[in-house]
mmCIF file of C-alpha atoms in Angstrom:
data_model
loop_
_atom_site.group_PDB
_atom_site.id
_atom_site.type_symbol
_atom_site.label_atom_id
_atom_site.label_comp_id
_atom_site.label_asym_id
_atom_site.label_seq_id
_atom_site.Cartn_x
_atom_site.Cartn_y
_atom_site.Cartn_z
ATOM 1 C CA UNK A 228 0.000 0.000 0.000
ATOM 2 C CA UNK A 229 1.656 3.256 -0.849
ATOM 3 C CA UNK A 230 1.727 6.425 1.763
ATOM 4 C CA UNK A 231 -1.144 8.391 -0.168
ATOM 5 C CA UNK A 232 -3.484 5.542 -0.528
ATOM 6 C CA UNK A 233 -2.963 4.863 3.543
ATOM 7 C CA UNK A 234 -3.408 7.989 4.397
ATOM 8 C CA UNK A 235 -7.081 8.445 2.338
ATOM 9 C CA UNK A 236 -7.919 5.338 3.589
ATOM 10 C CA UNK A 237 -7.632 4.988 6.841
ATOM 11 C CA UNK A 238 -9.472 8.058 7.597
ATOM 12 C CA UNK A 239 -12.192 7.177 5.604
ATOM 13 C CA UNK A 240 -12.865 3.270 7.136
ATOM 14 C CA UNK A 241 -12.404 5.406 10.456
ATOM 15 C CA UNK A 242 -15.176 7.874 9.620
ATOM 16 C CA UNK A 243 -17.799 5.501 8.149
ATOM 17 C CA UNK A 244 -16.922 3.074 11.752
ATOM 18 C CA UNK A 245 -18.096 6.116 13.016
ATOM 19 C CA UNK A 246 -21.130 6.704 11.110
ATOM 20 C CA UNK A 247 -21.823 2.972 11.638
ATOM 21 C CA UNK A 248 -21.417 3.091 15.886
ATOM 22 C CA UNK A 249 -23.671 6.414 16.024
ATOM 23 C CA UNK A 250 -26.198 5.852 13.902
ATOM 24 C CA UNK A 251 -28.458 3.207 15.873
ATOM 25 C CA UNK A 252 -27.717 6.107 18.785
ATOM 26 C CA UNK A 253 -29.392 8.763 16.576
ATOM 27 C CA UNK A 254 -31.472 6.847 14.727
ATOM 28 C CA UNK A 255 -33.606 4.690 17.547
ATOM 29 C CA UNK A 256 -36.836 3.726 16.695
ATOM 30 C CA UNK A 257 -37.441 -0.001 16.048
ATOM 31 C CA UNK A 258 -37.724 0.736 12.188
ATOM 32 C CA UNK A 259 -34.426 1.981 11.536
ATOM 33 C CA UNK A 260 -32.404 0.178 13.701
ATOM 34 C CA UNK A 261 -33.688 -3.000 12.228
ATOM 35 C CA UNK A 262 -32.951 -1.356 8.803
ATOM 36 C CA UNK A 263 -29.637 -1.027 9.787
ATOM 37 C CA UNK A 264 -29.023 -4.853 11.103
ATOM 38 C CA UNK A 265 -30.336 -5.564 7.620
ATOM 39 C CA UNK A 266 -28.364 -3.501 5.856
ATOM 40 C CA UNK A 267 -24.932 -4.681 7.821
ATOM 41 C CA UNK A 268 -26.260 -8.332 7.011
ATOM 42 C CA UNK A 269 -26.674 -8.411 3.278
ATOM 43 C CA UNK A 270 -23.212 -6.141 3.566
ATOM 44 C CA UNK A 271 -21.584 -8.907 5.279
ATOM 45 C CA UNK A 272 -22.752 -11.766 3.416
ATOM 46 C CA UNK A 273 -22.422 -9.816 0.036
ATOM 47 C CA UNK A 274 -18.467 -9.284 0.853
ATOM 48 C CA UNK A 275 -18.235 -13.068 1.769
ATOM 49 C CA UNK A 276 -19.373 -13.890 -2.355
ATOM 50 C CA UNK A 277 -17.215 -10.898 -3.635
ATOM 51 C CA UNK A 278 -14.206 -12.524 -1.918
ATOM 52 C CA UNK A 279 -14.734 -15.129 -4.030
ATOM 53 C CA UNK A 280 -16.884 -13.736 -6.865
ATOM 54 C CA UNK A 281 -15.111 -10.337 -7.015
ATOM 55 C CA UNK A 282 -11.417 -10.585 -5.710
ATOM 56 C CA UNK A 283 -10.838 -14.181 -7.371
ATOM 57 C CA UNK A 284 -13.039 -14.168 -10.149
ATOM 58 C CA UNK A 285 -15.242 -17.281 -9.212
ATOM 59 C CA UNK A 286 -18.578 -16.654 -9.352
ATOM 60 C CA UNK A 287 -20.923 -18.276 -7.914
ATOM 61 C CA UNK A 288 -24.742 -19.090 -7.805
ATOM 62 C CA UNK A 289 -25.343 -21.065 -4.826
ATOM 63 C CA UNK A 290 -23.552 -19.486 -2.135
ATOM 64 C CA UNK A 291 -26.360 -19.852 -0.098
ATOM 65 C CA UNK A 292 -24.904 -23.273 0.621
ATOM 66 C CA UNK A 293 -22.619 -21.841 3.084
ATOM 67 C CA UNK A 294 -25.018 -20.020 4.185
ATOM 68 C CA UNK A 295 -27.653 -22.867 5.087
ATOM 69 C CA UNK A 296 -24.546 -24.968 6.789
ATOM 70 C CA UNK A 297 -23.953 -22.508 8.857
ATOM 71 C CA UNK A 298 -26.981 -21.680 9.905
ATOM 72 C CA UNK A 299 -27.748 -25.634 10.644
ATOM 73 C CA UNK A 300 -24.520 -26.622 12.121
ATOM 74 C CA UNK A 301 -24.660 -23.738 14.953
ATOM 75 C CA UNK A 302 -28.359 -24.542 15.449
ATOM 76 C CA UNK A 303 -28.358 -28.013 15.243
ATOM 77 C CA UNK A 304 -25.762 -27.571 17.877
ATOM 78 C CA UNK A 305 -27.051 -25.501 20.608
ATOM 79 C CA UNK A 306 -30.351 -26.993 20.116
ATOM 80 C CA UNK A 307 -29.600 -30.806 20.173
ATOM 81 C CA UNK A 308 -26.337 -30.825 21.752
ATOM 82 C CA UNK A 309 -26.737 -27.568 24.408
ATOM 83 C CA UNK A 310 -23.983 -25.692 23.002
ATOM 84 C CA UNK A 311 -23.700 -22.300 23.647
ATOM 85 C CA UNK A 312 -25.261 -19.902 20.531
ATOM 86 C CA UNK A 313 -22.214 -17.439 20.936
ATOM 87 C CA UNK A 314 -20.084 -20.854 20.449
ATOM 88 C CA UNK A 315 -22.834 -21.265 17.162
ATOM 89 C CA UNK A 316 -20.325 -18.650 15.347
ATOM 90 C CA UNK A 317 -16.714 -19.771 14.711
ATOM 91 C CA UNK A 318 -18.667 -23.545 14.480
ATOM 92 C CA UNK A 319 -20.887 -22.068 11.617
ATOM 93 C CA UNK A 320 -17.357 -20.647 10.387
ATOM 94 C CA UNK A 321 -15.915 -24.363 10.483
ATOM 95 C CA UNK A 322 -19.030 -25.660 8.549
ATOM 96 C CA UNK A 323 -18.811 -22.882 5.716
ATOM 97 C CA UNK A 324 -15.071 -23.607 5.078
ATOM 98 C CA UNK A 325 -15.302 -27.280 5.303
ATOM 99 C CA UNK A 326 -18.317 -26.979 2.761
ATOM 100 C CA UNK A 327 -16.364 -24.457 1.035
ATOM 101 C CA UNK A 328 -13.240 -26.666 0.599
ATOM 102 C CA UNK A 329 -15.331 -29.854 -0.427
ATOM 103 C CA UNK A 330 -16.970 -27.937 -3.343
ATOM 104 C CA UNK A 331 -13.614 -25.826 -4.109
ATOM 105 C CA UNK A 332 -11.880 -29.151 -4.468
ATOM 106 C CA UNK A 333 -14.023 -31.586 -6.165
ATOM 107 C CA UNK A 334 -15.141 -28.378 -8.734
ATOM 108 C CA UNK A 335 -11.616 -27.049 -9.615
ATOM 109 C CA UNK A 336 -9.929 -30.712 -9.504
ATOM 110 C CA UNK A 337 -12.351 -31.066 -12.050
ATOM 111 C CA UNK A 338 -11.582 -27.869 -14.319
ATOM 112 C CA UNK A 339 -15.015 -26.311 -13.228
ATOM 113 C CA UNK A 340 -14.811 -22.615 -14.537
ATOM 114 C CA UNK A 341 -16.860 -20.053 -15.500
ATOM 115 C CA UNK A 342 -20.355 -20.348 -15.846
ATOM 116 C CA UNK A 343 -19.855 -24.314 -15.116
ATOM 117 C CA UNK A 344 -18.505 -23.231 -11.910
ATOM 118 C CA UNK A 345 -21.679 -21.087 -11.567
ATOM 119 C CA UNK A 346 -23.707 -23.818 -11.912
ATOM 120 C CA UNK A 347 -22.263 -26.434 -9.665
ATOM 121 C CA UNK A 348 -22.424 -24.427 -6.843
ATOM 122 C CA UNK A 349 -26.348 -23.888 -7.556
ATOM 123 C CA UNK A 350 -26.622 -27.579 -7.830
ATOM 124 C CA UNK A 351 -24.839 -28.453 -4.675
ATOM 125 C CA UNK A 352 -27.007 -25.788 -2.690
ATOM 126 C CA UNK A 353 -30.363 -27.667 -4.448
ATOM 127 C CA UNK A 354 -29.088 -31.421 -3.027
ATOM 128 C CA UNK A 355 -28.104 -30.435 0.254
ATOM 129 C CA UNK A 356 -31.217 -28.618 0.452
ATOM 130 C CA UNK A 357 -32.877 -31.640 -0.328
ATOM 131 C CA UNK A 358 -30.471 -33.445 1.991
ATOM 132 C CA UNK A 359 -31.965 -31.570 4.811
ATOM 133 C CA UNK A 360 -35.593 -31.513 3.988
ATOM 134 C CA UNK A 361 -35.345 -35.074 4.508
ATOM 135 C CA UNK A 362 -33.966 -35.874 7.363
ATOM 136 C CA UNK A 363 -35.802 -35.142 10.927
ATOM 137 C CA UNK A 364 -32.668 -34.717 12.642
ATOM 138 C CA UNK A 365 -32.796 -31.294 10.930
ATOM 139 C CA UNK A 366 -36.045 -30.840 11.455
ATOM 140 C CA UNK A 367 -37.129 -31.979 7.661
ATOM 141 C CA UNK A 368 -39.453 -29.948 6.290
ATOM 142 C CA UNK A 369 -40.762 -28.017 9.189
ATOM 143 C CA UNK A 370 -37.114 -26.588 10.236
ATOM 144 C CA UNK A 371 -35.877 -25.729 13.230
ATOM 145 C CA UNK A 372 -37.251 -23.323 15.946
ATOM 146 C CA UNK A 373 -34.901 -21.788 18.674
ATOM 147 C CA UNK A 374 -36.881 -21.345 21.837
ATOM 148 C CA UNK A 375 -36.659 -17.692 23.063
ATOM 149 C CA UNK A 376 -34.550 -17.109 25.953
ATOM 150 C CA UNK A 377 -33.349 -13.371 26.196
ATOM 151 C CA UNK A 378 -30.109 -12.534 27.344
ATOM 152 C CA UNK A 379 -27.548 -11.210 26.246
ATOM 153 C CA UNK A 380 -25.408 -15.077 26.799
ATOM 154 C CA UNK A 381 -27.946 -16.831 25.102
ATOM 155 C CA UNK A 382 -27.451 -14.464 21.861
ATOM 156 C CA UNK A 383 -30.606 -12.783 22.625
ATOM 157 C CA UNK A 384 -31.378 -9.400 23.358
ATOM 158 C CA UNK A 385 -34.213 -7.380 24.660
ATOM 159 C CA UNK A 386 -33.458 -4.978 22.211
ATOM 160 C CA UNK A 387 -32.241 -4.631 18.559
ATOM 161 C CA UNK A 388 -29.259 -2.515 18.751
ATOM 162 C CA UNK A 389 -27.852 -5.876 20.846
ATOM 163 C CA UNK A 390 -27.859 -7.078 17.194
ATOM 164 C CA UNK A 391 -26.557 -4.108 15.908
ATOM 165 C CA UNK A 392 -23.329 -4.214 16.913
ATOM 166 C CA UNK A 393 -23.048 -7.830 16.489
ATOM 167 C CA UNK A 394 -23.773 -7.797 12.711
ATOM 168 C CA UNK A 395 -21.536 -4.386 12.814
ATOM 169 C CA UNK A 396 -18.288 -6.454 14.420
ATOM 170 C CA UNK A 397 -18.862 -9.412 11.741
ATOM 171 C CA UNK A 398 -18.999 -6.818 8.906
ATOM 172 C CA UNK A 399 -15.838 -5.091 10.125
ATOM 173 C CA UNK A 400 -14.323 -8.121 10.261
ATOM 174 C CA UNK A 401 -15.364 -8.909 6.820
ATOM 175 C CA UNK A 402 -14.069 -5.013 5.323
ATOM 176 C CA UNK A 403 -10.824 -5.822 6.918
ATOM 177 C CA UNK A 404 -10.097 -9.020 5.197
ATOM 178 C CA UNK A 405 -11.308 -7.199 1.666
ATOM 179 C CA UNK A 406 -8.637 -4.727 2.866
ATOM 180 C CA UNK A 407 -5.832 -7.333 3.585
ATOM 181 C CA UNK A 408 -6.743 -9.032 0.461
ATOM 182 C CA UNK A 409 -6.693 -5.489 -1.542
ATOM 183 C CA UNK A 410 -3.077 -5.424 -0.457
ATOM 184 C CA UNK A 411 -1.623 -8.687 0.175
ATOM 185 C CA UNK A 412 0.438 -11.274 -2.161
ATOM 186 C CA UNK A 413 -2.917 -13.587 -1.942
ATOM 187 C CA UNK A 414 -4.963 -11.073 -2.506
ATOM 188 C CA UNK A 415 -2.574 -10.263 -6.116
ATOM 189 C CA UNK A 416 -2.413 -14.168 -7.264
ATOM 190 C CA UNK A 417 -6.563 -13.910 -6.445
ATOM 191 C CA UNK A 418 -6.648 -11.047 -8.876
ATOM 192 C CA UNK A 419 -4.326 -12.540 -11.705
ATOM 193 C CA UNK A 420 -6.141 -15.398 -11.405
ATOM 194 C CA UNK A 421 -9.774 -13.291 -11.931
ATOM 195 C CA UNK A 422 -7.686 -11.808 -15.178
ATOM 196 C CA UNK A 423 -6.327 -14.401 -16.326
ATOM 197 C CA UNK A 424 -5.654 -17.866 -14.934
ATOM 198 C CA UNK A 425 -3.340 -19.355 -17.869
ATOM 199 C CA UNK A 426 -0.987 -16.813 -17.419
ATOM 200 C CA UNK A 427 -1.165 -16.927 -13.763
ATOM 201 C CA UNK A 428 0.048 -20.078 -13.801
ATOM 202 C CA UNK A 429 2.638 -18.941 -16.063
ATOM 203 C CA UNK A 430 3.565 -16.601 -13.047
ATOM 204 C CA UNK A 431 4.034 -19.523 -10.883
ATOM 205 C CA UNK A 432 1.039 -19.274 -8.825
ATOM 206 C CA UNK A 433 -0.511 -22.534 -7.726
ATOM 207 C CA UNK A 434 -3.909 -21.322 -8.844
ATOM 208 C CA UNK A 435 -6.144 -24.955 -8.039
ATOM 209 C CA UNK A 436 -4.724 -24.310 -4.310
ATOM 210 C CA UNK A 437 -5.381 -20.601 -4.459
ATOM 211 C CA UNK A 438 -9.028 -21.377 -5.326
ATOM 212 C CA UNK A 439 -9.944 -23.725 -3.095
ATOM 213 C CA UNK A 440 -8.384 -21.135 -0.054
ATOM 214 C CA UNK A 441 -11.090 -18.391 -0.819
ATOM 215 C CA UNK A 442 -13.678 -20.875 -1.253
ATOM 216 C CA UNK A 443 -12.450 -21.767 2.147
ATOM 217 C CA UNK A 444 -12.589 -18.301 3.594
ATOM 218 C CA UNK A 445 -15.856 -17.361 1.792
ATOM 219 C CA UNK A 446 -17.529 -20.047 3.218
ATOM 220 C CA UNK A 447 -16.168 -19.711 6.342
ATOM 221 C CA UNK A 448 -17.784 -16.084 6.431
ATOM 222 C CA UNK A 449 -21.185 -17.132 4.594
ATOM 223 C CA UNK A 450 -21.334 -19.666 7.393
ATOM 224 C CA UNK A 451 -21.326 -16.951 10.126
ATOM 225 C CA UNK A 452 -24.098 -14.895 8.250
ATOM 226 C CA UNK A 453 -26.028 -18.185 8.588
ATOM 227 C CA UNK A 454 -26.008 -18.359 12.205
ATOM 228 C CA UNK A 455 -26.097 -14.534 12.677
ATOM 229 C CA UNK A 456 -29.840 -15.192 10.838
ATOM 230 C CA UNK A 457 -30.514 -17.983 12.548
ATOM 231 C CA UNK A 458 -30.131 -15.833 15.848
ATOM 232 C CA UNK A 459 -31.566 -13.278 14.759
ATOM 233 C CA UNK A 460 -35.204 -14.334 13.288
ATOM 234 C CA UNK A 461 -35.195 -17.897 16.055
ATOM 235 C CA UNK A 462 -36.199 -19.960 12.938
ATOM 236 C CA UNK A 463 -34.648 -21.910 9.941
ATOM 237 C CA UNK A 464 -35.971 -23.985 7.236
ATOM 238 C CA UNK A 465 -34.571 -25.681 4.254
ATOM 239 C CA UNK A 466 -36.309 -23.011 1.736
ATOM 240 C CA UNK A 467 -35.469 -20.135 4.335
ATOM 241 C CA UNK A 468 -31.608 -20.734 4.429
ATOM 242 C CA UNK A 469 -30.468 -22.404 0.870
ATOM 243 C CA UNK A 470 -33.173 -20.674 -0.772
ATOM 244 C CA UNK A 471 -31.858 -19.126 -4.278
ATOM 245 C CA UNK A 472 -32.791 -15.717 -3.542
ATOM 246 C CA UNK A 473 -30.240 -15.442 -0.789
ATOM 247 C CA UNK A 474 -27.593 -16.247 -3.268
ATOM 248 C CA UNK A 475 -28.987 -13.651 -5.805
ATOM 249 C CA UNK A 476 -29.026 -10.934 -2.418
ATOM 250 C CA UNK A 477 -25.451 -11.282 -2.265
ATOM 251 C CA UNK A 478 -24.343 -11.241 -5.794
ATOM 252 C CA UNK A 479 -26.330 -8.037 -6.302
ATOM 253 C CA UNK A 480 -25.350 -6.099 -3.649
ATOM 254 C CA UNK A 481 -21.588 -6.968 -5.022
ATOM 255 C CA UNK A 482 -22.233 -6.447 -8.828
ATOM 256 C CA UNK A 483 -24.203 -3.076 -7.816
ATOM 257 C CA UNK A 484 -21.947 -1.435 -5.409
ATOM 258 C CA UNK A 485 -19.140 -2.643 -6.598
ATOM 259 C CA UNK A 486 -17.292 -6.130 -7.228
ATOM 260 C CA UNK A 487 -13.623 -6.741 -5.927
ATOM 261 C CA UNK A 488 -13.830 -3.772 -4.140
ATOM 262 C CA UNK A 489 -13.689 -3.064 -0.190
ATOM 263 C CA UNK A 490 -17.254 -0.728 0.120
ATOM 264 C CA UNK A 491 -18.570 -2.497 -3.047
ATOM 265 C CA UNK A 492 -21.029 -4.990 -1.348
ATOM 266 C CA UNK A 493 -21.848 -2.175 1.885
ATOM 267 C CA UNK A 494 -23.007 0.139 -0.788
ATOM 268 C CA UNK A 495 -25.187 -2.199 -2.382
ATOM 269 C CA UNK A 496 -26.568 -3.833 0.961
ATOM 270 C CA UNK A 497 -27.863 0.338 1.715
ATOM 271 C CA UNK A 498 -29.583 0.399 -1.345
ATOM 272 C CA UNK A 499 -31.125 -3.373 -1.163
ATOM 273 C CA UNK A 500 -32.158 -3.077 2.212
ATOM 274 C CA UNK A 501 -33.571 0.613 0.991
ATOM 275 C CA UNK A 502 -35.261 -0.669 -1.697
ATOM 276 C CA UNK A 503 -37.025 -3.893 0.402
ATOM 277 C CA UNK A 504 -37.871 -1.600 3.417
ATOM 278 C CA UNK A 505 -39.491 0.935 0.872
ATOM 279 C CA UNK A 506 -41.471 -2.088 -1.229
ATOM 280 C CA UNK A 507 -42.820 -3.440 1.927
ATOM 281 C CA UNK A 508 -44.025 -0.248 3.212
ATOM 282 C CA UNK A 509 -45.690 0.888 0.063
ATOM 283 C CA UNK A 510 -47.220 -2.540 -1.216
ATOM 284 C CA UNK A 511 -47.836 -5.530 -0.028
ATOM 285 C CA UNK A 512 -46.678 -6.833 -3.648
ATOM 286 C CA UNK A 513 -44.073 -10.117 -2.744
ATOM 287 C CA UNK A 514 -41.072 -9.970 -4.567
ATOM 288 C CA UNK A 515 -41.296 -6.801 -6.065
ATOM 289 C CA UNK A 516 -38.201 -5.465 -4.143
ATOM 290 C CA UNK A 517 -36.005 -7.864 -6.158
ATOM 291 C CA UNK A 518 -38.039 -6.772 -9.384
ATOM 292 C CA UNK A 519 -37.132 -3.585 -8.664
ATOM 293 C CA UNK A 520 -33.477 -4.434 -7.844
ATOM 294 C CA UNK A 521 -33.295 -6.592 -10.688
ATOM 295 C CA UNK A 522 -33.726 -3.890 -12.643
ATOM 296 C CA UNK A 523 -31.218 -1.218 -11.148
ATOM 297 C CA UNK A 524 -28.756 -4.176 -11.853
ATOM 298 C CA UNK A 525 -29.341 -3.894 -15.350
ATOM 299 C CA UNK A 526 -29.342 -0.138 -15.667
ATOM 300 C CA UNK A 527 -25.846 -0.178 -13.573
ATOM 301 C CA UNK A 528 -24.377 -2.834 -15.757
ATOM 302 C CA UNK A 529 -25.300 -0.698 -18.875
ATOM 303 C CA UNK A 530 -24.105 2.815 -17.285
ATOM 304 C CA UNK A 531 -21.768 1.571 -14.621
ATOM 305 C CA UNK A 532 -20.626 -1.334 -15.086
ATOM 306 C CA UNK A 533 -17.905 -1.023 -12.278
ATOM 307 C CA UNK A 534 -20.810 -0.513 -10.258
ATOM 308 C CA UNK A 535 -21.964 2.538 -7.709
ATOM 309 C CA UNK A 536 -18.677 2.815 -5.922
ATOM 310 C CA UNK A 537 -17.190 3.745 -9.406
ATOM 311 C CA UNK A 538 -19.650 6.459 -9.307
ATOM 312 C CA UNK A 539 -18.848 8.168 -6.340
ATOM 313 C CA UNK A 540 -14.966 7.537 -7.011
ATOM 314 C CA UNK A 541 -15.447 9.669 -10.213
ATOM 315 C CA UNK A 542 -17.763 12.813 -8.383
ATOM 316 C CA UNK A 543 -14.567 12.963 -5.357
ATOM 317 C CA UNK A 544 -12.169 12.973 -8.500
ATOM 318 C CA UNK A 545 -14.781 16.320 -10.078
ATOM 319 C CA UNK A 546 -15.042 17.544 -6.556
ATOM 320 C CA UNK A 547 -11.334 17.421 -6.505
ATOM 321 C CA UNK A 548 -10.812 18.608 -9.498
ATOM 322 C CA UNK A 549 -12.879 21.983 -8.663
ATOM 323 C CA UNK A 550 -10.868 22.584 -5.466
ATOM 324 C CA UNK A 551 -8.027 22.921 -7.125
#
């Protein structure tokens, strides 16, 4: 990282920590601080696909799988074994990169790239979806309910803001590793493998053991927004958790703020939660928030297709400009 890149940076990831710590403070009705835990949640599980997605280049249509494994190993866990819920979070972690390294390895071992890639993820998300909705250990078809025990050990709090800053630690967790991986050596085989992988290779870099490490590490963070959810609404199901549409949540707040960037996917998460907070208010019409997003994806790919965050880069570089 050179001197004037640290020195805009780190003021700006201190100012929007900032933003982030007072806002359920000044903003404290019910409404808006559960806008924000939603917003922090599709930013955090957004930046788990654009580590993979954006910074590597492997894109991905079922992430939800790590997703739904994390959100069954942690409760499966604390509800037939007694484990602690806070415990629920590096275990769901465990789960997603376990999950994450089975499918990195069997897919890339196999020369899965591309939209085959794509696909294979979608399909493994379908059959352990299936997996589950047939077994009563996880609760089959009728899923899993956590029995409501507030306090603040049981991963339960009286109050949403408790949430809050859970969901706000996990997602600053999450910007820091985009960060390291902006600036590390992984982080540049990741991105000459998203260029090109041939002539990574010609470079040296292992690229099938490359892969399968952020398919590790995405899952690994996919697998905590799992049980983060699972916490947070006390109720899982096989259609809830490896549903499609939170796979297409997390690519789209990526692609539209911004993929293999750092604020990319938080950017995106704003305007998705924005957009499903607004849709629900105004109609009752289901599914009409991802119409609508659907939509703004299309009109960004034609105008921007760096995404939002390209946007704003270009009005500081006019506002710049002007000051000088």
């Amino acid at each position: 990282m050179t001197d004037s890149s640290r020195s805009i940076g780190w003021p700006l990831h201190l100012s929007l920590l900032a933003l982030a710590v007072v806002f359920p403070f000044v903003f404290s009705s019910s409404f808006m601080v559960n806008f924000g835990v939603l917003a922090l949640f599709y930013a955090f599980i957004g930046q788990s696909w654009n580590i993979a997605g954006g910074f590597a280049g492997q894109l991905s249509f079922g992430h939800v799988v790590f997703f739904g494994a994390g959100a069954y190993a942690s409760t499966i866990l604390q509800l037939r074994f007694g484990m602690n819920p806070w415990l629920g979070l590096p275990a769901s972690a465990i789960a997603g990169a376990i999950v994450g390294g089975i499918i990195g390895f069997l897919s890339f071992r196999a020369g899965l790239k591309g939209s085959y890639f794509a696909l294979i993820t979608l399909a493994f998300a379908e059959v352990l979806r299936i997996l589950v909705n047939s077994v009563a250990f996880t609760g089959g078809g009728l899923g899993l309910l956590i029995p409501a025990k507030i306090g603040a050990n049981n991963f339960q709090f009286s109050e949403r803001i408790g949430f809050y800053f859970v969901i706000l630690s996990l997602t600053v967790v999450s910007v820091a590793i985009a960060v390291w991986l902006k600036h590390s050596r992984f982080g540049a085989q990741l991105a000459a493998i998203r260029e090109n992988e041939d002539a990574a290779m010609a470079l040296g870099i292992n690229v099938f053991n490359e892969k399968v490490k952020v398919m590790v590490l995405s899952g690994a963070l996919c697998g905590m927004g799992g049980s983060f959810f699972a916490q947070y609404f006390l109720y899982i199901d096989p259609t809830i958790v490896f549903g499609v549409d939170k796979s297409v949540e997390m690519l789209l707040v990526s692609m539209i703020g911004g993929a293999g960037t750092v604020y990319g996917p938080l950017i995106g998460a704003v305007l998705l939660a924005g957009v499903s907070d607004v849709t629900r208010v105004l109609t009752n019409v289901q599914g009409l928030s991802l119409v609508l997003y659907g939509t703004l994806l299309v009109i960004i790919i034609a105008f921007l297709p760096n995404g939002l965050i390209d946007l704003f880069k270009r009005l500081g570089q006019r506002i710049q400009q002007r000051g000088q």
